[in-house]
mmCIF file of N, CA and C in Angstrom:
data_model
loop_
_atom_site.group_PDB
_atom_site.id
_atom_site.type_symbol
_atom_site.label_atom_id
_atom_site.label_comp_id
_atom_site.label_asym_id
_atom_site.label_seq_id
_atom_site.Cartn_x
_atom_site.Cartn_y
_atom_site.Cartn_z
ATOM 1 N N UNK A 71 19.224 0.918 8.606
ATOM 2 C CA UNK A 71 18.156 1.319 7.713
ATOM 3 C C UNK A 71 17.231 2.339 8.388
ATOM 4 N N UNK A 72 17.352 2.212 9.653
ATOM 5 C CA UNK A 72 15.972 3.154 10.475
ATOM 6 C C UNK A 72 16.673 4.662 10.709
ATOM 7 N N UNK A 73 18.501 4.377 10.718
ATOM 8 C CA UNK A 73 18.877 5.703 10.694
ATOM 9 C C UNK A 73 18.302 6.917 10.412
ATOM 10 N N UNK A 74 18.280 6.703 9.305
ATOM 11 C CA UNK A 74 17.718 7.930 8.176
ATOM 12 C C UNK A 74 16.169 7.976 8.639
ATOM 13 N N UNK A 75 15.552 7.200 9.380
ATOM 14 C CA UNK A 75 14.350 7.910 9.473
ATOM 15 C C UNK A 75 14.277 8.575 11.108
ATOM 16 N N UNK A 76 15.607 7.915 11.646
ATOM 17 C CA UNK A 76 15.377 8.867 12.885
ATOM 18 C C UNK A 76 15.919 10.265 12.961
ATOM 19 N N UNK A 77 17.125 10.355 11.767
ATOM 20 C CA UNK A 77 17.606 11.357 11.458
ATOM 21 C C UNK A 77 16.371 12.408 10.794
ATOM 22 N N UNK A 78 15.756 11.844 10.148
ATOM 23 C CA UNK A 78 14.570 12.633 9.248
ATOM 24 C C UNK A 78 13.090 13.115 10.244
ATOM 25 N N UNK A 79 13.272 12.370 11.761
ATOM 26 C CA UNK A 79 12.327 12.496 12.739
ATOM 27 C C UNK A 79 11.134 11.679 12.102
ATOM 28 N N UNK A 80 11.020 11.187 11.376
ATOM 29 C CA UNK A 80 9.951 10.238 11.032
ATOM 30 C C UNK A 80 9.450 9.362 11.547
ATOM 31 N N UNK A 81 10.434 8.349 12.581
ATOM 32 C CA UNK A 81 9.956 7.076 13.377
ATOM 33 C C UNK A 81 8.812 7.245 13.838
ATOM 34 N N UNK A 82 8.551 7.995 14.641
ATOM 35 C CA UNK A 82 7.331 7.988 15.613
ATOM 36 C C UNK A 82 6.079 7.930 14.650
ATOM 37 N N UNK A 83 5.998 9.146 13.607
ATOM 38 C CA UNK A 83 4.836 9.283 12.763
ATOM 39 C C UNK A 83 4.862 7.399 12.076
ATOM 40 N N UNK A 84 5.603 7.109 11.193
ATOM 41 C CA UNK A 84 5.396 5.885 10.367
ATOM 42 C C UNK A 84 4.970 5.077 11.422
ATOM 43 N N UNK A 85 5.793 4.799 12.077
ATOM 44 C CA UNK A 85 5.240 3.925 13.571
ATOM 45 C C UNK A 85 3.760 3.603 14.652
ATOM 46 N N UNK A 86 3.395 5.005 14.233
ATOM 47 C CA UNK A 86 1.949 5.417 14.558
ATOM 48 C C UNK A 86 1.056 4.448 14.139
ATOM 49 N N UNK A 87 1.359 3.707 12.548
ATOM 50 C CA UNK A 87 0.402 2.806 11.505
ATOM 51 C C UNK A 87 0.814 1.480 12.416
ATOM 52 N N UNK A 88 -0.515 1.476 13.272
ATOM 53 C CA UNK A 88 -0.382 -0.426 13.667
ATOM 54 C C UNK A 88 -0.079 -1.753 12.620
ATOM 55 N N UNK A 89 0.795 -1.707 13.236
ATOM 56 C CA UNK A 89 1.357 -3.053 12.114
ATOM 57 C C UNK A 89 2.559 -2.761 11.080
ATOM 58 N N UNK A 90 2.608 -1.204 11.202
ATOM 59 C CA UNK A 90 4.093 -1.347 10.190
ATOM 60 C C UNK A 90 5.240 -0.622 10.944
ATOM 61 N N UNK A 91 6.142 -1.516 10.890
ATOM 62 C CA UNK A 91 7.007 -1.690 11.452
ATOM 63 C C UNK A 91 8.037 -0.085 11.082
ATOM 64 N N UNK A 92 9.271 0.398 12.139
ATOM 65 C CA UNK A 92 10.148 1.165 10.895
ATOM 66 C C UNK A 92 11.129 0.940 10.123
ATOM 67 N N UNK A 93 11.194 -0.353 10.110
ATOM 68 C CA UNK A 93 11.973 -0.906 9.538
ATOM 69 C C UNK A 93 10.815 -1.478 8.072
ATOM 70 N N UNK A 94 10.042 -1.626 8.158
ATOM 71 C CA UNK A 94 8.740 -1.708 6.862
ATOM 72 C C UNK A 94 9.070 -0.182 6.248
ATOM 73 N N UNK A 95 8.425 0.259 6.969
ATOM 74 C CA UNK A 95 8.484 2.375 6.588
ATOM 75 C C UNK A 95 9.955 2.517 5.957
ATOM 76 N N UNK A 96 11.077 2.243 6.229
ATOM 77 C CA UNK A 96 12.082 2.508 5.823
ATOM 78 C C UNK A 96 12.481 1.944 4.094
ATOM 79 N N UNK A 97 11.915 1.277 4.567
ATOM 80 C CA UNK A 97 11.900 0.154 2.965
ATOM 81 C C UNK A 97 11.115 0.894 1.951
ATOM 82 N N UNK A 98 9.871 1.043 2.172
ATOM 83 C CA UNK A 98 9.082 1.402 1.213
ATOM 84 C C UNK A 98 9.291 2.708 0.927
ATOM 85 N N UNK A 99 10.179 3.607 2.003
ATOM 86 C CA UNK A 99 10.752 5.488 1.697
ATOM 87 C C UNK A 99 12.362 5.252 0.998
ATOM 88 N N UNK A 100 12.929 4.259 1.215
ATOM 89 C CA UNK A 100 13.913 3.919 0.201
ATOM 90 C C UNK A 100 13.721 4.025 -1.282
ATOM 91 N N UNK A 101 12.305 3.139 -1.705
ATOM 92 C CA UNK A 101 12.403 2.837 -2.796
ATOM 93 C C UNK A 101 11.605 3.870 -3.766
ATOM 94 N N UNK A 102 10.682 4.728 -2.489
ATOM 95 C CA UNK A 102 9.874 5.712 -2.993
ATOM 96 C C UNK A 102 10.435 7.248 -3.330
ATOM 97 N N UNK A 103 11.488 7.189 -1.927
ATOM 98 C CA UNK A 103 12.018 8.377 -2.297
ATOM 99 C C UNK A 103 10.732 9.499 -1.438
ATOM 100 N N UNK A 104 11.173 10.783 -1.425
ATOM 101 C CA UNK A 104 10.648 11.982 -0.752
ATOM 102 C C UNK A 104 8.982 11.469 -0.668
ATOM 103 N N UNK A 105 7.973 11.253 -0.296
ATOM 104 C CA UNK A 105 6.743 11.018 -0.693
ATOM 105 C C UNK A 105 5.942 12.418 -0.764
ATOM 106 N N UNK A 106 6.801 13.515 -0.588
ATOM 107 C CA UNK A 106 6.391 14.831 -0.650
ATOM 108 C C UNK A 106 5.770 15.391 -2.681
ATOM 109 N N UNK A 107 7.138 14.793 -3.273
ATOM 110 C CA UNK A 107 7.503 14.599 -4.749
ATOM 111 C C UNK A 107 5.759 13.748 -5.244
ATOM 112 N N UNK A 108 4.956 13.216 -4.686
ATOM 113 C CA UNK A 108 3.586 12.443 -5.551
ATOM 114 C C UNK A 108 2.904 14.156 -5.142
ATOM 115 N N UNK A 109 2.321 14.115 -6.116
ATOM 116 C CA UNK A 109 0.833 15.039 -5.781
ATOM 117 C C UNK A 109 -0.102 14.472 -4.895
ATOM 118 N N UNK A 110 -0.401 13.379 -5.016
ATOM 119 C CA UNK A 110 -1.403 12.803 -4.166
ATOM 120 C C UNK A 110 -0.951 11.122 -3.611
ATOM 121 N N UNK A 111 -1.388 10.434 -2.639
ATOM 122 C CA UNK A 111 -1.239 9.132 -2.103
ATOM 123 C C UNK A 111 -1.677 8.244 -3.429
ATOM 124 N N UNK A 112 -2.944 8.856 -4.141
ATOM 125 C CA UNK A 112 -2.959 7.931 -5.504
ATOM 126 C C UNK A 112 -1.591 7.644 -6.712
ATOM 127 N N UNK A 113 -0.974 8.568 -6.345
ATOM 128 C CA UNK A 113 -0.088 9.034 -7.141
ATOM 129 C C UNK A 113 0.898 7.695 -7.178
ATOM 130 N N UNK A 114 1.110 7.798 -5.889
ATOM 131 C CA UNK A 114 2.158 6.972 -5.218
ATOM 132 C C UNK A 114 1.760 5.793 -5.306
ATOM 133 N N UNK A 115 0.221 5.078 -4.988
ATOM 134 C CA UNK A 115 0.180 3.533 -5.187
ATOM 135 C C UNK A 115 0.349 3.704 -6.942
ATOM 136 N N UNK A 116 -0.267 4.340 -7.897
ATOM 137 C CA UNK A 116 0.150 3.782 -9.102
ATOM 138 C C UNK A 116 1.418 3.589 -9.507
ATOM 139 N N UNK A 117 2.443 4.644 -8.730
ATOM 140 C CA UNK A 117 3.873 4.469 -9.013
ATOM 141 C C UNK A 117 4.313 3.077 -9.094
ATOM 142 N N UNK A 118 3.747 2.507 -7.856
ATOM 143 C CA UNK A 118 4.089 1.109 -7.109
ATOM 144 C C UNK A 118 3.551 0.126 -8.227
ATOM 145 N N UNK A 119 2.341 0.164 -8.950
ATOM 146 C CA UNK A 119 1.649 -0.462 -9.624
ATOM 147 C C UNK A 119 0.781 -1.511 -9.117
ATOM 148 N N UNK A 120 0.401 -0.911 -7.742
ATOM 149 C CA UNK A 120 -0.927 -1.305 -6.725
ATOM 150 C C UNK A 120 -2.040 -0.974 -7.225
ATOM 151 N N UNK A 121 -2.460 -0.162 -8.038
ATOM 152 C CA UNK A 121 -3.986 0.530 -8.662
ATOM 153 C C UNK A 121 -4.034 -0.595 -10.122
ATOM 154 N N UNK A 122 -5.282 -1.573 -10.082
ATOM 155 C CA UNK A 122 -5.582 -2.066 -11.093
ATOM 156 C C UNK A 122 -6.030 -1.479 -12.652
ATOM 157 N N UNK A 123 -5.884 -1.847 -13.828
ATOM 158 C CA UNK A 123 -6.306 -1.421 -14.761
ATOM 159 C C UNK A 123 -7.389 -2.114 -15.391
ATOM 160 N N UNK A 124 -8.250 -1.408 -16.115
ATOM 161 C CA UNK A 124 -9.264 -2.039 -16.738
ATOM 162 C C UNK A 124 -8.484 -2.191 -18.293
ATOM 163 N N UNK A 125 -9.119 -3.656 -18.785
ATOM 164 C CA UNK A 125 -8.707 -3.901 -20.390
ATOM 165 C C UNK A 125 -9.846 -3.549 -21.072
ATOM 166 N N UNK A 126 -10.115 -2.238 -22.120
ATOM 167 C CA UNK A 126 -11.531 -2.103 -22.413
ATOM 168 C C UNK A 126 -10.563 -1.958 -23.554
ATOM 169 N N UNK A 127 -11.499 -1.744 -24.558
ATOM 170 C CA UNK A 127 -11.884 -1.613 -26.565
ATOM 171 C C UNK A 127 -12.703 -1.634 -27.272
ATOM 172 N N UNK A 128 -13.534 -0.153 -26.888
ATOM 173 C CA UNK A 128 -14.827 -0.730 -27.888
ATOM 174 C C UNK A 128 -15.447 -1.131 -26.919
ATOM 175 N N UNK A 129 -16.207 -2.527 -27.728
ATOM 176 C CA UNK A 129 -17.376 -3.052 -26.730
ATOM 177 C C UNK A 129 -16.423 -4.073 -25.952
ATOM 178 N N UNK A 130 -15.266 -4.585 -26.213
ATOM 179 C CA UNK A 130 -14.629 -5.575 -25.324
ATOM 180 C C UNK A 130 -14.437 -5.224 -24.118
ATOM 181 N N UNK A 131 -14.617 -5.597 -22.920
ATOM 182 C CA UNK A 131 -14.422 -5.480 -21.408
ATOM 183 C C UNK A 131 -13.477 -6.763 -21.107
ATOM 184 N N UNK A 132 -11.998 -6.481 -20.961
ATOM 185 C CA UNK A 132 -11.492 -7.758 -20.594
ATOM 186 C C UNK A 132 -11.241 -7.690 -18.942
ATOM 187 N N UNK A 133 -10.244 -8.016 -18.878
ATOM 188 C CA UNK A 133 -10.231 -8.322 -16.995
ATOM 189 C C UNK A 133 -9.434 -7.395 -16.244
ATOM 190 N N UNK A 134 -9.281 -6.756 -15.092
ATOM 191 C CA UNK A 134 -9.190 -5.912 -14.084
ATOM 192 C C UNK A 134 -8.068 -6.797 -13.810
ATOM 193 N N UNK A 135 -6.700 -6.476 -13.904
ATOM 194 C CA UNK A 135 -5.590 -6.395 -13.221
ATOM 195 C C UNK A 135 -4.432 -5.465 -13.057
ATOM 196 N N UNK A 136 -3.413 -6.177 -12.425
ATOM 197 C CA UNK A 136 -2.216 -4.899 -12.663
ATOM 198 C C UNK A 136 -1.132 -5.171 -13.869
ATOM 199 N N UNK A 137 -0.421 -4.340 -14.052
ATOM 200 C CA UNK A 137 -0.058 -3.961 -15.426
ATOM 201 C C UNK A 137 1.007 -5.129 -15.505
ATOM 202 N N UNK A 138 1.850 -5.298 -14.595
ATOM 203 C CA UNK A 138 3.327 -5.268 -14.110
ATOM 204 C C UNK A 138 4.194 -3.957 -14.212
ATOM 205 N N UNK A 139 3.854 -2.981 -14.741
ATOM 206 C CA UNK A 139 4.442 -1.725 -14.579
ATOM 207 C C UNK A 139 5.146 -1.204 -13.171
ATOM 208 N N UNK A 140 5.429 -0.153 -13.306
ATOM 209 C CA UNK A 140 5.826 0.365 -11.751
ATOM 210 C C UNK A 140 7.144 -0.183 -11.422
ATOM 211 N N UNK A 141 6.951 0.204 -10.192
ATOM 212 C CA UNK A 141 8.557 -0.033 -9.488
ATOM 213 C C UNK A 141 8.544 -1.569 -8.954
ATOM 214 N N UNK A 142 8.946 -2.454 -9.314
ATOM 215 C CA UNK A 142 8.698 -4.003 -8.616
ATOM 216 C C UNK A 142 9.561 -3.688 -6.956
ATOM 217 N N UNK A 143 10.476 -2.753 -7.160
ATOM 218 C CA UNK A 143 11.151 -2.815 -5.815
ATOM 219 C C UNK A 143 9.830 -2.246 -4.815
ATOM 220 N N UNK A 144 9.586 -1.856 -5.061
ATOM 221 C CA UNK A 144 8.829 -0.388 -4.166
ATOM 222 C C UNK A 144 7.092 -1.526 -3.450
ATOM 223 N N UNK A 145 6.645 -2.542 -4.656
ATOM 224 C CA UNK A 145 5.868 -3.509 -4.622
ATOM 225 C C UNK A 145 5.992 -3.994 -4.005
ATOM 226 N N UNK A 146 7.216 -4.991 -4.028
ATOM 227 C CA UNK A 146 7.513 -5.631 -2.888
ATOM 228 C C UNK A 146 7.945 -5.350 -1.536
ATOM 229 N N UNK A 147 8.096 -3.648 -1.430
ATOM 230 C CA UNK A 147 8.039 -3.422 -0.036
ATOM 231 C C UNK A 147 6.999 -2.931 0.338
ATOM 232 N N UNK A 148 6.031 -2.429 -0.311
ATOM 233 C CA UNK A 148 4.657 -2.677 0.349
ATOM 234 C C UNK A 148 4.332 -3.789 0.702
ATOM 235 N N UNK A 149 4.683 -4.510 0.177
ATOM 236 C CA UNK A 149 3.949 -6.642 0.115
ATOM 237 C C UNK A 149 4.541 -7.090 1.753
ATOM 238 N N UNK A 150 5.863 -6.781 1.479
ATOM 239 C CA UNK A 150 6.174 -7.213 2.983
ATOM 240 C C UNK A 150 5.180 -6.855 4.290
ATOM 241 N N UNK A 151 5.332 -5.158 4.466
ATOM 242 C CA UNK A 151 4.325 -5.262 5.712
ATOM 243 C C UNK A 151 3.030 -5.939 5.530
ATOM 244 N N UNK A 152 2.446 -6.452 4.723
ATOM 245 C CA UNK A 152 1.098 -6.563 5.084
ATOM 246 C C UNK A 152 0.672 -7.626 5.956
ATOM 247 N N UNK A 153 1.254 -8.800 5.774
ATOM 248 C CA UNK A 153 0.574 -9.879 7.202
ATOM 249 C C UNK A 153 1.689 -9.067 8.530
ATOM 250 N N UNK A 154 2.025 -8.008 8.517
ATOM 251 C CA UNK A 154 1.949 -7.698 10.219
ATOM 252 C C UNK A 154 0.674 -6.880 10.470
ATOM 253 N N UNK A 155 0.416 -5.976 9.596
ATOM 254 C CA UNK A 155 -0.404 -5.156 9.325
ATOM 255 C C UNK A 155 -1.303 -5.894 9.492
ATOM 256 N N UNK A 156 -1.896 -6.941 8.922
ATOM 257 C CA UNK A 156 -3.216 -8.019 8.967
ATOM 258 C C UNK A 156 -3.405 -8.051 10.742
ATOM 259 N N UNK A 157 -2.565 -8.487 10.948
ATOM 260 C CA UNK A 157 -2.264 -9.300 12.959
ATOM 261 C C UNK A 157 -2.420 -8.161 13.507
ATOM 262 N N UNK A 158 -1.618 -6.594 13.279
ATOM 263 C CA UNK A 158 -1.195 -5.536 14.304
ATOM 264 C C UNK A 158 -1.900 -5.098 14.041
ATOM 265 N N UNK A 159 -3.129 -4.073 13.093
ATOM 266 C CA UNK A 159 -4.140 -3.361 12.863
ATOM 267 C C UNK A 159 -5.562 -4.186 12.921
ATOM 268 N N UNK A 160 -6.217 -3.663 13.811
ATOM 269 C CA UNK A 160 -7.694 -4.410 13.517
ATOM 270 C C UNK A 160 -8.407 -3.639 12.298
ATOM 271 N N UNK A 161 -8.091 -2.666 11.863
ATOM 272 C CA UNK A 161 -8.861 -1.800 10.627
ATOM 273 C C UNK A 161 -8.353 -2.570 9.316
ATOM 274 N N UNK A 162 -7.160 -2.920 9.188
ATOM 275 C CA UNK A 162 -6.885 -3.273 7.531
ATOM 276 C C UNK A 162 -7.344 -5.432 7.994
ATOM 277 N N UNK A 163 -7.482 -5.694 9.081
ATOM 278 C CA UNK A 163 -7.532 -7.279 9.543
ATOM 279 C C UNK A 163 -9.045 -6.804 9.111
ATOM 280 N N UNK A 164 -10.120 -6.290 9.699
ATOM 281 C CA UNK A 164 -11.288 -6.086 9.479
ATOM 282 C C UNK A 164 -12.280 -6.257 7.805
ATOM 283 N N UNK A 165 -11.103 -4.684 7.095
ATOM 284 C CA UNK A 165 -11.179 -5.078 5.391
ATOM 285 C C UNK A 165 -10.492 -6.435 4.641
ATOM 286 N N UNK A 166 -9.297 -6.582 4.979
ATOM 287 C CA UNK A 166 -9.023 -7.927 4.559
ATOM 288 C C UNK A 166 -10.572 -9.563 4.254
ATOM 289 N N UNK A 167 -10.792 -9.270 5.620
ATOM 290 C CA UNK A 167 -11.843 -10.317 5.969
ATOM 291 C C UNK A 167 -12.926 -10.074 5.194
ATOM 292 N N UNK A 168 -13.442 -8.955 5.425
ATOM 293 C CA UNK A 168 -14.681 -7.968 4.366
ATOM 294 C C UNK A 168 -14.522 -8.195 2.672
ATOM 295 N N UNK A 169 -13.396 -8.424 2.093
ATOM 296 C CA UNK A 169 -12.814 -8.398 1.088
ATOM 297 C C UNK A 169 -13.230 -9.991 0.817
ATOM 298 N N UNK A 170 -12.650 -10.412 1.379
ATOM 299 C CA UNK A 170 -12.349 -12.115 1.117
ATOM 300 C C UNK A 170 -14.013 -13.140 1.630
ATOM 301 N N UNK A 171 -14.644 -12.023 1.958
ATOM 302 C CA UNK A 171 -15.968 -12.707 2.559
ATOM 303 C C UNK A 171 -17.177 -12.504 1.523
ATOM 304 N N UNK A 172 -17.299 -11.098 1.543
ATOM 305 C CA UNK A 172 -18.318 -10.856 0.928
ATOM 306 C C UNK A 172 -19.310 -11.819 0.444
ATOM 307 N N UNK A 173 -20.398 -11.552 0.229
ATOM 308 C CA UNK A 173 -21.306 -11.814 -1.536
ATOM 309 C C UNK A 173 -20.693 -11.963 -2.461
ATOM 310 N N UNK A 174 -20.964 -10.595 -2.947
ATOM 311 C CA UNK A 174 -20.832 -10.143 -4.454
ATOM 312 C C UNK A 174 -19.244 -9.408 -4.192
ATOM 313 N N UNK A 175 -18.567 -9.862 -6.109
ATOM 314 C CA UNK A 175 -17.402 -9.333 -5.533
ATOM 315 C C UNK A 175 -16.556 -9.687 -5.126
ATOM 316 N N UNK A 176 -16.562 -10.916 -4.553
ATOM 317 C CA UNK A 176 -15.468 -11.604 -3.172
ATOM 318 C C UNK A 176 -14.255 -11.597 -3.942
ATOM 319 N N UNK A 177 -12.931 -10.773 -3.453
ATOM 320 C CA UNK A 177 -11.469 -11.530 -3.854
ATOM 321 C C UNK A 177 -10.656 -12.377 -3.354
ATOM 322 N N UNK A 178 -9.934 -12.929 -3.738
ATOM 323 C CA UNK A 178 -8.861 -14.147 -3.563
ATOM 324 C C UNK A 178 -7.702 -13.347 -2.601
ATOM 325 N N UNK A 179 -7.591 -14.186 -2.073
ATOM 326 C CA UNK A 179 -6.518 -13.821 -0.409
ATOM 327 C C UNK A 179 -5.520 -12.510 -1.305
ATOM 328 N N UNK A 180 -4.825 -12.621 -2.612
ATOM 329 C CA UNK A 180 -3.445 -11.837 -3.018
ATOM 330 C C UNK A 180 -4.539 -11.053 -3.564
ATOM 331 N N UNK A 181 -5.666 -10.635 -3.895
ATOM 332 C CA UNK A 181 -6.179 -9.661 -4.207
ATOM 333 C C UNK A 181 -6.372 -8.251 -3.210
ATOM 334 N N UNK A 182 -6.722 -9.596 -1.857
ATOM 335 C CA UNK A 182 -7.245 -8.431 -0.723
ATOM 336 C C UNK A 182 -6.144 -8.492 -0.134
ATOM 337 N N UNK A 183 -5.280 -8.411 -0.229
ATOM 338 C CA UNK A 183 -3.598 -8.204 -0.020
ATOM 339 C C UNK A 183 -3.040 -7.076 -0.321
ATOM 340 N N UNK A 184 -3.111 -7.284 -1.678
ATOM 341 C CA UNK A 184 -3.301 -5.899 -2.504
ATOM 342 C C UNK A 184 -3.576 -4.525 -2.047
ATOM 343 N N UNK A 185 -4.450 -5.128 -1.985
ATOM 344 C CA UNK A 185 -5.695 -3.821 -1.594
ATOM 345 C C UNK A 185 -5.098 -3.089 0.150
ATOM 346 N N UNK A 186 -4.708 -4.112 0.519
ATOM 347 C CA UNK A 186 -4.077 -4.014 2.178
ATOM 348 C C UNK A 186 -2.605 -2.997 1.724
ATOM 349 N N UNK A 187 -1.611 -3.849 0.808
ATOM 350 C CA UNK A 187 -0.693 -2.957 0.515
ATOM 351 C C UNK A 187 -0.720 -1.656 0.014
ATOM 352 N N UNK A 188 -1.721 -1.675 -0.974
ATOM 353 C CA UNK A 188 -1.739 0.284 -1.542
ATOM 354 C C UNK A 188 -2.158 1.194 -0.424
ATOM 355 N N UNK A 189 -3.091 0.327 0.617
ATOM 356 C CA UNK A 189 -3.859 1.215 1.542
ATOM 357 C C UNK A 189 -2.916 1.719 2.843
ATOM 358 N N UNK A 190 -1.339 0.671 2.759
ATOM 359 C CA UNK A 190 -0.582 1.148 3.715
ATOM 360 C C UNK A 190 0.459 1.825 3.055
ATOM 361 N N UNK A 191 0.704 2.217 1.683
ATOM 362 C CA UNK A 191 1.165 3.633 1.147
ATOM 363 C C UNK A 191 0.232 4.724 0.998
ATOM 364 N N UNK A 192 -0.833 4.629 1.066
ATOM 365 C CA UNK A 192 -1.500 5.520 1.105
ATOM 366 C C UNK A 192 -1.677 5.925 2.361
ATOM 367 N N UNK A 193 -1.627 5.661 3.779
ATOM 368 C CA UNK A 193 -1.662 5.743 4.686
ATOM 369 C C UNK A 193 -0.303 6.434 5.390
ATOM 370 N N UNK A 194 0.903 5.636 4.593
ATOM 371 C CA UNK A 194 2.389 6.422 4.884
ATOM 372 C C UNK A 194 2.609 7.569 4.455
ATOM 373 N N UNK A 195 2.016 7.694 2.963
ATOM 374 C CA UNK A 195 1.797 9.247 2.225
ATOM 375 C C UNK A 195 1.165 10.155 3.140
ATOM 376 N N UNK A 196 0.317 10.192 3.707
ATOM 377 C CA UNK A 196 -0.598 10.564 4.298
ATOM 378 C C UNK A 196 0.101 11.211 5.897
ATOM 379 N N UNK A 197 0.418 10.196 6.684
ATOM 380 C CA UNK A 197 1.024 10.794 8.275
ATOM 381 C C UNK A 197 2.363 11.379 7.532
ATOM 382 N N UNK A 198 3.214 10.998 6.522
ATOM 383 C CA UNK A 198 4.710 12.010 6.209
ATOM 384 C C UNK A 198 4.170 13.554 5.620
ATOM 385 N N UNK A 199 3.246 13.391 4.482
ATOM 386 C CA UNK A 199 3.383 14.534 4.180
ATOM 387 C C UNK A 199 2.199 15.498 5.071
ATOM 388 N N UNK A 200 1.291 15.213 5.864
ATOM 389 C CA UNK A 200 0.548 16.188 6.690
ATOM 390 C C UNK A 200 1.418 16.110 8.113
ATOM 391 N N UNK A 201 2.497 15.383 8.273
ATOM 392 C CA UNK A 201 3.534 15.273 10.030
ATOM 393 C C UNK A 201 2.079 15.177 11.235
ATOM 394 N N UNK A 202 1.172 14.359 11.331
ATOM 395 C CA UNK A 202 0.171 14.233 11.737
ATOM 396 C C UNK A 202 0.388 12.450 11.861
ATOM 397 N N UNK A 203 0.050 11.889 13.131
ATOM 398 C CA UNK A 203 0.541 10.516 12.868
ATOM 399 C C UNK A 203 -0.761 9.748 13.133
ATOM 400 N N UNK A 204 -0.784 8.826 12.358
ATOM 401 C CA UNK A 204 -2.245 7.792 12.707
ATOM 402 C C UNK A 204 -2.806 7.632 13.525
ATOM 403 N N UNK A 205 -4.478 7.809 13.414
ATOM 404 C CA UNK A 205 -5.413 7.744 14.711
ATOM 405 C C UNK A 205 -5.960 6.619 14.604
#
């Protein structure tokens, strides 16, 4: 599976992201395909169907979730890295905690999970298409 990303010279850059593995990176460029092809890293978590939706109508405000839309493959390989990502990165371990602590606001462990997974496609979007690897 890592073939193709050593063939593609990618290892080192994906690898750069503490906590995801290239064998994580490989998974989630499988299911994503070129990440060159999104216009933007937003692009790409909605693909996934990581970006929540609001239920509005009128004056009704219903509840903030995800659609089930998107690629379920591509979901679940974001989902995988994230408890290494939690342990191996102190930046997404930091928000996780921030997330789940708060005041106001506070989400439930698979919320700030979530939030951990879109932020490590957005982060993969990010070192592939600028070839610049995580600081």
């Amino acid at each position: 599976m890592t073939r193709v990303l050593d063939e593609l010279k990618l290892t080192d850059l994906v690898t750069s992201i503490p906590g995801l593995s290239a064998v994580g990176a490989a998974a989630i460029l499988a299911e994503t395909g070129d990440p060159n092809r999104f216009a933007s890293a937003r692009a790409l978590v909605k693909h996934a169907n990581l970006a929540p939706r609001e239920k509005l109508s009128g004056t009704f405000v219903g509840r903030t979730k995800l659609t089930g839309q998107g690629r379920p493959a591509l979901r679940l390989a974001a989902w995988r890295p994230v408890w290494g990502a939690q342990r191996g990165n102190a930046v997404y371990a930091a928000r996780y905690h921030h997330l789940t602590t708060r005041e106001t606001n506070k989400l439930t462990a698979t919320q700030a999970q979530t939030v951990i997974a879109a932020a490590i496609l957005r982060q993969l979007h990010a070192v592939i298409t600028t070839g610049q690897a995580w600081a």
